[in-house]
Amino acid sequence: MTDMPTALSLREVGPRDGLQNEDPVSTETKIELIDRLSGTGVSRIEAVSFVHPRAIPQMADAAEVAAQMTRASGVRYSALVPNFKGAERALDAGFNEIEVVVSASDTHNKKNLNRSTAESLDDIAAIIDLAHGRGATVQVIVSTAWGCPYEGEVPTERVMWVVNTAAAHGADSLSFGDTTGMATPTRVTRLIGETRSAHADKPLNLHFHNTRGTGLANVLAALQLGVTDFDASVGGLGGCPYAPGASGNIATEELVHMVEDMGIDTGVNLDALLDTAAYAERAVGRTLPSQVLRAGPRTRLAQS
Amino acid sequence: MTDMPTALSLREVGPRDGLQNEDPVSTETKIELIDRLSGTGVSRIEAVSFVHPRAIPQMADAAEVAAQMTRASGVRYSALVPNFKGAERALDAGFNEIEVVVSASDTHNKKNLNRSTAESLDDIAAIIDLAHGRGATVQVIVSTAWGCPYEGEVPTERVMWVVNTAAAHGADSLSFGDTTGMATPTRVTRLIGETRSAHADKPLNLHFHNTRGTGLANVLAALQLGVTDFDASVGGLGGCPYAPGASGNIATEELVHMVEDMGIDTGVNLDALLDTAAYAERAVGRTLPSQVLRAGPRTRLAQS
């Protein structure tokens, strides 16, 4: 395990990927969640997405959230955007880091963004130009990177075509999204290897879902290749729109709990994070899938 | 990932470790579960434990279950025993593979077996003599190998003292139990390394719980060291007596689903296993924690 990093940069996506898959909560609750997360020591927070409110009503108040949340020093805040219009709104709201999402599989991209993958890649070129012109950076998130809920397997060549196109358009960093938890460790190893071979200098973020239980095993495979940037959702907020009752994003506290015990620094205070996960659970009014939220850290003792 | 094995020998522990942590089910249901599991292709089944019915009423009918279950060819059946008396009962019931359990931590061993770890190790010497005299093999399972819910950390030296004593007494194989899910990958790697250094030829089985979400990551760390023998529980039957609502054993179908996708053969038919997990869920009348049971295999497509 010699290539293992000594520190990670975690991006908390509960306020965005989490809440957009839960019943709507108030603007105040979103702001409270983001501000609590800022206090946990997490490096990055994906605060909102600027999507059409008809598509995702949970994010209709993105601009208000962005205006009212506290921007803590030492925390990087980002917004996810699906298209040029969303990018303009995100920049107007003061974000200097935006993420633009595109699916490697056409069917998922069409359902998600109402256009083909190739059309989205054209949009991405314009978005990157826009953002760079306004001093912001753009991460291109490639969804369905390890499989698509509509098409099944997505050929690695197809994923690499998206990656190569995004890089040619000037993406500042890349992220792979395991949209419905179809990744397994050997697949993770393979895709990281291909991406490193082609784009050694491009920062790489990984976004795993635990839909089929492999989330932390996939993280381990990536850690062993020295990957340092991961998304996770507090409490495991979110869920999977394609499989009722299944988990969504890996839970931030499960990730922190595991890697800190392995000697990898996340900067996160686990107790503060667990308090925030409990808050998130109350906010959405359902039991969240995080195991560490249920069982506590490994050193929590039972009553003797 | 070059040391990865090409095939595993999975031991299904749902009928024992699973059901002993659920509300009692009928003898017929236990037999039906075991017989359905035999049909999935799993290599080994831990069918029952011979414990005092006052301690674990769920296992009071162990002899009846053993007498009435079908012993499918190609499947190895075993029984878990806590002491000499249990070993006699298991041998009388026709088992030629028994597992004897001892906790590395004294407090857990006293609560579980009402004696110290050292006293249990003395019992184990007698149990091994008894079993060998009757042509049976004995696996010594070291519980709380990565931590104890009462004592917290368990020093590796203490675990190795138990292992070394068990080996000196003639244990045919060893197993480590992560009783409350306190293991993380680096801890797994370390303990396997120490055990291999001291007992290179002794077969090693691993028994992980997913109480804190690290179950499959720990499996991956062990696979990378060539470990081939793992326990798992269909559907994730069981739960954790120390943390209400938390997961217990790793779910067999999550393990099969992950490793088969990695090119590692388990011999298990995943569809048959999922049917059996659904049966187990109906039998215990609660939603089981298995993610693959909820979401289906990675290639299951959503409605387009």
XYZ file of C-alpha atoms in Angstrom:
608
model
C 0.000 0.000 0.000
C 3.003 2.216 -0.620
C 1.465 4.827 -2.919
C -1.158 5.703 -0.341
C -1.466 9.466 0.171
C -0.920 11.027 3.595
C -3.756 13.552 3.255
C -7.009 13.897 1.336
C -9.115 16.773 0.075
C -12.729 15.782 0.670
C -15.589 17.515 -1.075
C -18.842 17.392 0.811
C -21.693 16.994 -1.674
C -24.558 16.464 0.775
C -26.032 19.950 0.253
C -26.222 19.327 -3.501
C -26.180 15.661 -4.581
C -27.662 14.678 -1.245
C -30.493 17.159 -0.916
C -31.480 17.050 -4.557
C -32.467 13.413 -4.017
C -34.432 14.036 -0.812
C -37.802 15.643 -0.221
C -37.355 19.453 -0.385
C -36.060 21.229 2.710
C -36.163 24.958 3.474
C -33.574 27.475 2.338
C -32.660 28.048 5.999
C -31.997 24.339 6.494
C -29.712 24.219 3.467
C -27.741 27.197 4.724
C -27.543 25.723 8.215
C -26.285 22.423 6.799
C -23.607 24.128 4.696
C -22.480 26.294 7.599
C -22.312 23.320 9.940
C -20.272 21.436 7.349
C -17.854 24.378 7.070
C -17.158 23.883 10.755
C -16.185 20.227 10.432
C -12.874 20.881 8.684
C -13.930 19.526 5.318
C -11.816 20.981 2.489
C -14.480 21.588 -0.137
C -18.254 21.906 -0.243
C -20.423 21.495 -3.322
C -23.061 23.911 -2.086
C -25.728 24.020 -4.781
C -26.505 23.310 -8.399
C -27.860 25.817 -10.878
C -30.340 23.673 -12.745
C -33.747 24.534 -14.088
C -36.228 24.511 -11.183
C -38.660 22.451 -13.270
C -36.024 19.718 -13.546
C -34.908 19.795 -9.906
C -37.191 21.887 -7.692
C -34.995 21.072 -4.672
C -32.370 23.469 -6.044
C -34.674 26.349 -7.056
C -33.265 28.567 -4.273
C -29.602 28.053 -5.220
C -28.884 31.762 -5.587
C -30.406 32.563 -2.188
C -28.435 29.774 -0.553
C -25.240 31.025 -2.166
C -25.925 34.583 -1.067
C -26.716 33.727 2.525
C -24.312 30.900 3.391
C -21.178 31.824 5.278
C -18.039 31.471 3.212
C -15.625 30.133 5.817
C -11.963 30.777 5.228
C -10.075 27.640 4.272
C -13.109 26.047 2.652
C -13.572 25.961 -1.107
C -17.195 26.285 -2.255
C -18.384 25.116 -5.641
C -21.574 24.885 -7.641
C -22.593 22.253 -10.139
C -24.029 23.339 -13.467
C -25.633 21.361 -16.301
C -25.293 23.941 -19.076
C -24.190 27.445 -20.146
C -27.136 29.181 -18.513
C -26.392 27.452 -15.228
C -22.747 28.427 -15.492
C -23.701 32.085 -15.906
C -25.935 31.893 -12.853
C -23.193 30.213 -10.800
C -20.631 32.846 -11.752
C -23.138 35.609 -11.033
C -23.693 34.060 -7.611
C -20.005 34.471 -6.868
C -18.647 30.960 -7.344
C -15.103 30.785 -8.660
C -15.148 27.000 -8.876
C -17.810 25.403 -10.992
C -18.413 21.806 -11.943
C -20.053 20.936 -15.190
C -21.517 17.494 -15.543
C -21.705 15.295 -18.624
C -22.600 11.611 -18.834
C -20.395 9.205 -20.730
C -23.528 7.395 -21.905
C -25.820 9.175 -24.334
C -29.055 7.837 -22.869
C -28.250 9.087 -19.383
C -27.045 12.418 -20.727
C -30.235 12.864 -22.707
C -32.412 12.057 -19.710
C -30.355 14.271 -17.437
C -29.507 17.163 -19.751
C -31.797 16.750 -22.741
C -28.988 16.577 -25.255
C -26.377 14.119 -26.494
C -22.983 13.688 -24.852
C -21.353 15.324 -27.881
C -23.678 18.326 -27.603
C -22.870 18.678 -23.922
C -19.175 18.563 -24.701
C -19.664 21.479 -27.096
C -21.448 23.356 -24.310
C -18.552 22.568 -22.011
C -16.105 24.290 -24.347
C -18.196 27.456 -24.144
C -18.613 27.143 -20.374
C -14.886 26.795 -19.833
C -14.232 29.872 -21.975
C -16.848 31.808 -20.039
C -15.536 30.724 -16.646
C -11.893 31.315 -17.485
C -12.797 34.735 -18.789
C -14.274 35.518 -15.391
C -11.410 34.048 -13.391
C -13.129 30.829 -12.374
C -12.008 27.226 -12.713
C -14.050 24.395 -14.196
C -14.084 20.755 -13.200
C -15.649 18.417 -15.732
C -17.519 15.589 -14.031
C -17.963 12.518 -16.184
C -21.039 10.692 -14.944
C -21.858 7.028 -15.648
C -18.107 6.530 -15.901
C -18.348 2.912 -14.710
C -21.721 2.057 -16.141
C -25.108 3.477 -16.991
C -28.463 2.524 -15.486
C -30.044 2.654 -18.957
C -27.291 1.295 -21.210
C -25.420 -1.025 -18.834
C -21.698 -1.202 -19.527
C -20.066 1.960 -20.847
C -16.921 1.205 -22.847
C -13.740 2.695 -21.377
C -12.965 4.069 -24.842
C -16.162 6.097 -24.674
C -15.277 7.451 -21.216
C -11.813 8.345 -22.438
C -13.262 10.159 -25.452
C -15.243 12.347 -23.053
C -12.167 12.867 -20.862
C -9.922 13.692 -23.792
C -12.446 16.127 -25.244
C -12.947 17.847 -21.895
C -9.194 18.138 -21.432
C -8.794 19.543 -24.950
C -11.435 22.147 -24.120
C -9.315 23.251 -21.157
C -10.936 21.570 -18.150
C -8.980 22.506 -15.046
C -9.690 19.186 -13.379
C -11.640 16.000 -13.949
C -13.975 13.926 -11.868
C -15.499 10.521 -12.460
C -18.986 9.847 -11.140
C -20.114 6.321 -10.343
C -23.702 7.413 -10.788
C -25.450 4.225 -9.715
C -22.705 2.372 -7.870
C -21.586 0.152 -10.750
C -17.847 0.476 -10.078
C -15.738 -2.259 -8.540
C -12.070 -1.973 -7.541
C -10.501 -3.421 -10.679
C -12.625 -1.097 -12.823
C -11.528 1.852 -10.710
C -7.885 0.889 -11.042
C -8.225 0.525 -14.809
C -9.913 3.875 -15.435
C -7.509 5.772 -13.192
C -4.635 4.139 -15.042
C -5.974 5.118 -18.458
C -6.636 8.666 -17.331
C -3.217 9.073 -15.758
C -1.567 7.758 -18.902
C -3.337 10.344 -21.023
C -3.511 13.270 -18.592
C -0.845 12.825 -15.938
C -1.003 16.421 -14.732
C -4.763 16.868 -14.592
C -6.141 16.807 -11.026
C -8.558 13.928 -10.618
C -11.525 13.742 -8.234
C -13.633 10.624 -7.661
C -17.300 10.442 -6.765
C -18.497 7.038 -5.620
C -21.943 5.846 -4.749
C -22.490 2.953 -2.378
C -25.521 1.610 -4.225
C -24.085 -1.909 -4.306
C -21.870 -1.734 -1.222
C -18.552 -1.232 -2.998
C -18.043 2.464 -2.186
C -15.203 2.240 0.313
C -13.527 -0.666 -1.481
C -13.408 1.576 -4.549
C -11.943 4.369 -2.453
C -9.247 1.981 -1.228
C -8.350 1.001 -4.788
C -8.034 4.682 -5.695
C -6.005 5.525 -2.584
C -3.537 2.837 -3.559
C -2.945 4.773 -6.776
C -2.416 7.980 -4.863
C -5.737 9.674 -5.590
C -6.381 12.394 -3.005
C -9.664 14.041 -4.039
C -12.984 12.410 -3.163
C -16.622 13.391 -2.938
C -18.855 12.124 -0.147
C -22.209 13.062 1.351
C -22.777 13.667 5.049
C -24.834 10.846 6.536
C -25.061 9.296 3.093
C -27.739 11.904 2.275
C -29.287 11.289 -1.087
C -30.217 7.826 -2.121
C -30.514 6.426 -5.590
C -33.336 7.535 -7.903
C -32.950 4.307 -9.896
C -33.269 1.886 -6.973
C -35.742 2.807 -4.226
C -34.259 2.116 -0.806
C -30.699 1.785 -2.059
C -27.839 4.013 -0.890
C -26.540 6.964 -2.842
C -23.249 8.731 -2.222
C -20.737 7.205 0.143
C -21.194 8.712 3.603
C -18.577 11.302 4.492
C -18.203 10.022 8.039
C -17.661 6.446 6.839
C -14.918 7.686 4.532
C -13.308 9.888 7.192
C -13.581 7.138 9.795
C -11.824 4.587 7.589
C -9.037 6.675 6.134
C -8.144 8.504 9.348
C -7.675 5.114 11.004
C -5.341 4.267 8.131
C -3.209 7.286 8.969
C -4.548 9.520 6.202
C -5.393 13.059 7.243
C -8.678 14.570 6.084
C -8.669 17.645 8.301
C -12.163 16.668 9.416
C -13.276 16.487 13.041
C -15.278 13.259 13.093
C -17.361 14.219 16.120
C -18.407 17.490 14.490
C -19.194 15.609 11.294
C -21.334 13.075 13.152
C -23.232 15.917 14.809
C -23.840 17.368 11.361
C -24.964 13.993 10.019
C -27.466 13.766 12.882
C -28.677 17.256 11.953
C -29.049 16.194 8.319
C -31.008 13.146 9.403
C -33.408 15.291 11.397
C -33.677 17.747 8.510
C -34.786 15.161 5.973
C -36.787 13.131 8.489
C -35.580 9.684 7.517
C -32.912 7.277 8.715
C -29.779 7.859 6.655
C -27.640 4.926 5.486
C -24.398 5.909 7.232
C -23.161 2.994 9.299
C -20.834 5.128 11.411
C -23.765 7.379 12.292
C -25.522 4.278 13.690
C -22.612 2.477 15.319
C -20.308 5.361 16.177
C -16.545 5.404 15.671
C -14.693 2.127 16.146
C -13.419 3.192 19.554
C -16.899 3.829 20.952
C -17.257 1.285 23.755
C -20.381 -0.712 24.559
C -21.790 -0.566 28.067
C -19.911 -3.251 29.984
C -3.309 -6.156 -7.508
C -1.115 -9.028 -8.663
C -1.481 -11.375 -5.676
C -5.246 -11.448 -6.097
C -6.627 -14.992 -6.044
C -8.601 -16.379 -8.978
C -11.139 -18.228 -6.826
C -12.589 -17.982 -3.319
C -14.092 -20.396 -0.846
C -17.016 -18.589 0.755
C -18.561 -19.753 3.993
C -22.174 -18.765 4.397
C -22.793 -17.944 8.065
C -26.344 -16.593 7.787
C -27.966 -19.691 9.338
C -25.719 -19.345 12.403
C -24.223 -15.871 12.965
C -27.137 -14.339 11.121
C -30.091 -16.084 12.719
C -28.634 -16.028 16.218
C -28.911 -12.243 16.093
C -32.474 -12.167 14.758
C -35.785 -12.935 16.418
C -36.194 -16.737 16.558
C -37.446 -18.524 13.453
C -38.805 -22.066 13.181
C -36.672 -25.164 12.736
C -38.285 -25.666 9.333
C -37.262 -22.172 8.254
C -33.656 -22.802 9.285
C -33.551 -26.028 7.320
C -35.153 -24.382 4.305
C -32.592 -21.557 4.451
C -29.666 -23.977 4.652
C -31.010 -26.104 1.814
C -31.618 -23.066 -0.371
C -28.071 -21.895 0.341
C -26.701 -25.309 -0.655
C -28.251 -24.719 -4.045
C -26.499 -21.410 -4.658
C -23.049 -22.905 -5.184
C -21.537 -21.601 -1.961
C -18.551 -23.717 -0.842
C -19.186 -23.916 2.889
C -22.105 -23.383 5.244
C -21.841 -22.722 8.955
C -25.149 -24.388 9.726
C -25.620 -24.106 13.488
C -23.898 -23.509 16.781
C -24.025 -25.843 19.774
C -24.349 -23.346 22.579
C -26.366 -23.536 25.765
C -30.006 -22.723 24.912
C -30.163 -20.330 27.868
C -27.358 -18.303 26.306
C -28.696 -18.347 22.738
C -32.253 -19.703 22.487
C -32.171 -19.160 18.722
C -29.861 -22.180 18.413
C -31.683 -24.540 20.826
C -32.736 -26.811 17.939
C -29.239 -27.186 16.461
C -29.286 -30.990 16.592
C -32.679 -31.158 14.854
C -31.518 -28.777 12.153
C -28.362 -30.815 11.625
C -30.335 -34.051 11.429
C -32.919 -32.763 8.959
C -30.947 -30.501 6.632
C -29.859 -31.955 3.310
C -26.121 -32.459 3.055
C -25.521 -31.507 -0.541
C -22.491 -32.980 -2.231
C -19.759 -30.430 -2.824
C -20.778 -28.327 0.167
C -18.866 -28.440 3.454
C -21.056 -28.005 6.532
C -19.692 -26.879 9.873
C -20.903 -26.092 13.370
C -19.615 -23.489 15.766
C -18.962 -24.463 19.374
C -18.070 -22.403 22.411
C -16.725 -25.194 24.648
C -16.010 -28.906 25.104
C -19.643 -29.832 25.693
C -20.660 -28.058 22.492
C -17.915 -29.853 20.592
C -19.209 -33.231 21.780
C -22.709 -32.316 20.646
C -21.453 -31.140 17.251
C -19.501 -34.337 16.665
C -22.472 -36.413 17.809
C -24.594 -34.530 15.290
C -22.290 -35.698 12.527
C -20.175 -32.616 11.815
C -16.618 -33.345 10.771
C -15.673 -29.659 10.664
C -16.107 -27.662 13.818
C -15.203 -24.110 14.657
C -14.334 -23.151 18.179
C -14.489 -19.491 19.077
C -12.310 -17.558 21.486
C -12.061 -13.789 21.906
C -8.696 -12.083 21.934
C -10.011 -9.699 24.598
C -10.703 -11.119 28.055
C -13.783 -8.980 28.688
C -15.523 -10.118 25.530
C -14.541 -13.735 26.131
C -15.906 -13.614 29.675
C -19.198 -12.114 28.513
C -19.471 -14.539 25.628
C -18.060 -17.724 27.186
C -17.967 -17.020 30.919
C -14.250 -17.672 31.237
C -10.941 -15.954 30.472
C -9.228 -16.167 27.096
C -6.516 -18.345 28.679
C -9.141 -20.725 30.065
C -10.809 -20.961 26.660
C -7.461 -21.740 25.073
C -7.048 -24.657 27.510
C -10.516 -25.874 26.493
C -9.480 -25.573 22.862
C -6.572 -27.952 23.397
C -9.002 -30.553 24.720
C -11.520 -29.868 21.938
C -8.881 -30.319 19.254
C -7.782 -33.630 20.812
C -11.391 -34.781 20.975
C -12.165 -33.774 17.393
C -8.986 -35.211 15.919
C -9.661 -38.450 17.775
C -13.005 -38.615 15.994
C -11.669 -37.686 12.595
C -12.881 -34.088 12.544
C -11.002 -30.873 11.878
C -11.068 -27.766 14.055
C -10.885 -24.148 13.008
C -10.046 -21.725 15.793
C -11.895 -18.423 15.333
C -10.255 -15.505 17.095
C -12.973 -12.946 17.808
C -12.371 -9.268 18.596
C -9.204 -9.626 16.496
C -9.317 -5.978 15.424
C -10.868 -4.494 18.526
C -13.290 -5.194 21.337
C -16.559 -3.406 22.044
C -15.733 -3.440 25.778
C -11.962 -2.881 25.822
C -11.445 -0.888 22.630
C -8.104 -1.594 20.965
C -6.763 -5.122 21.274
C -2.968 -5.231 20.937
C -1.730 -7.297 17.996
C 0.636 -9.059 20.407
C -2.395 -10.296 22.317
C -4.070 -11.550 19.128
C -0.861 -13.284 18.099
C -0.594 -14.930 21.523
C -4.029 -16.455 20.943
C -3.089 -17.483 17.398
C 0.211 -19.004 18.468
C -1.409 -20.926 21.310
C -4.178 -22.223 19.055
C -1.619 -23.310 16.478
C 0.482 -25.016 19.143
C -2.624 -26.900 20.249
C -3.008 -28.242 16.717
C -5.688 -26.016 15.152
C -6.233 -27.132 11.561
C -7.040 -23.619 10.411
C -7.481 -20.127 11.792
C -10.089 -17.434 11.380
C -10.147 -13.840 12.504
C -13.467 -12.311 13.475
C -14.036 -8.569 13.251
C -16.777 -8.869 15.834
C -18.056 -5.295 15.770
C -16.619 -3.976 12.525
C -13.560 -2.266 13.983
C -11.154 -3.363 11.245
C -9.834 -1.071 8.555
C -7.666 -2.091 5.587
C -4.257 -1.269 7.054
C -5.129 -3.213 10.218
C -6.206 -6.169 8.083
C -2.976 -6.069 6.108
C -0.912 -5.924 9.292
C -2.580 -8.854 11.055
C -2.491 -11.060 7.969
C 1.192 -10.255 7.602
C 1.979 -11.161 11.206
C -0.003 -14.387 10.961
C 1.616 -15.427 7.698
C 5.062 -14.743 9.125
C 4.384 -17.020 12.073
C 2.149 -19.648 10.438
C 2.723 -19.607 6.712
C 1.084 -22.979 6.107
C -2.015 -22.557 8.267
C -5.182 -21.920 6.247
C -6.658 -18.551 7.142
C -10.318 -17.542 6.991
C -11.596 -13.989 7.563
C -14.921 -12.933 9.018
C -15.768 -9.274 8.556
C -18.680 -7.275 9.842
C -19.867 -4.160 8.047
C -20.807 -2.315 11.230
C -18.879 0.764 10.182
C -19.034 0.347 6.422
C -15.526 -1.033 5.885
C -16.450 -4.659 5.204
C -15.703 -4.893 1.490
C -12.689 -2.582 1.727
C -11.261 -5.012 4.268
C -12.007 -7.893 1.921
C -10.132 -6.080 -0.846
C -7.079 -5.598 1.396
C -7.131 -9.322 2.206
C -7.614 -10.352 -1.433
C -4.526 -8.357 -2.327
C -2.573 -10.623 0.036
C -4.038 -13.723 -1.581
C -6.535 -14.675 1.126
C -9.179 -16.976 -0.353
C -11.460 -17.929 2.564
C -14.174 -15.542 3.712
C -17.333 -15.662 5.780
C -20.438 -13.737 4.795
C -24.119 -13.776 5.653
C -26.909 -13.963 3.088
C -28.759 -10.638 2.921
C -26.515 -9.354 5.693
C -28.695 -11.342 8.138
C -27.728 -10.674 11.697
C -27.063 -7.171 12.829
C -24.898 -6.016 15.654
C -25.937 -6.637 19.281
C -23.744 -3.744 20.405
C -25.196 -1.115 18.086
C -28.948 -1.220 17.418
C -29.687 -0.620 13.759
C -26.121 -1.212 12.608
C -25.116 -3.901 10.138
C -23.595 -7.212 11.141
C -21.825 -9.602 8.805
C -20.968 -8.504 5.305
C -23.721 -9.602 2.931
C -22.810 -12.641 0.854
C -24.345 -11.220 -2.303
C -22.425 -7.940 -1.938
C -19.198 -9.927 -1.643
C -20.034 -12.229 -4.563
C -21.192 -9.302 -6.682
C -17.955 -7.379 -6.159
C -15.399 -10.151 -6.512
C -17.041 -11.877 -9.472
C -16.910 -8.561 -11.327
C -13.212 -8.468 -10.475
C -12.741 -11.829 -12.205
C -12.605 -13.903 -9.021
C -14.672 -17.087 -9.093
C -16.861 -17.909 -6.081
C -18.856 -20.721 -7.624
C -22.002 -18.903 -6.515
C -24.975 -18.204 -8.758
C -25.828 -14.635 -7.841
C -29.469 -14.872 -8.941
C -30.034 -17.941 -6.763
C -28.299 -16.183 -3.897
C -30.498 -13.103 -4.286
C -33.597 -15.312 -4.257
C -32.324 -16.854 -1.032
C -31.630 -13.413 0.450
C -35.220 -12.425 -0.361
C -36.386 -15.614 1.361
C -34.259 -14.780 4.410
C -35.740 -11.295 4.487
C -39.268 -12.693 4.478
C -38.297 -15.242 7.141
C -37.063 -12.667 9.629
C -39.643 -10.054 8.669
C -37.358 -7.062 8.457
C -35.485 -5.215 5.741
C -31.961 -6.633 5.553
C -28.975 -4.336 4.976
C -27.731 -5.898 1.733
C -27.363 -3.185 -0.898
C -27.298 -5.625 -3.801
C -30.581 -7.088 -2.579
C -32.085 -3.570 -2.877
C -30.415 -2.361 -6.062
C -29.785 -5.610 -7.900
C -26.599 -6.523 -9.740
C -24.728 -3.717 -11.479
C -26.024 -4.779 -14.872
C -29.679 -4.503 -13.860
C -31.066 -1.745 -16.073
C -33.504 0.964 -15.011
C -36.725 1.406 -16.952
C -35.842 3.735 -19.806
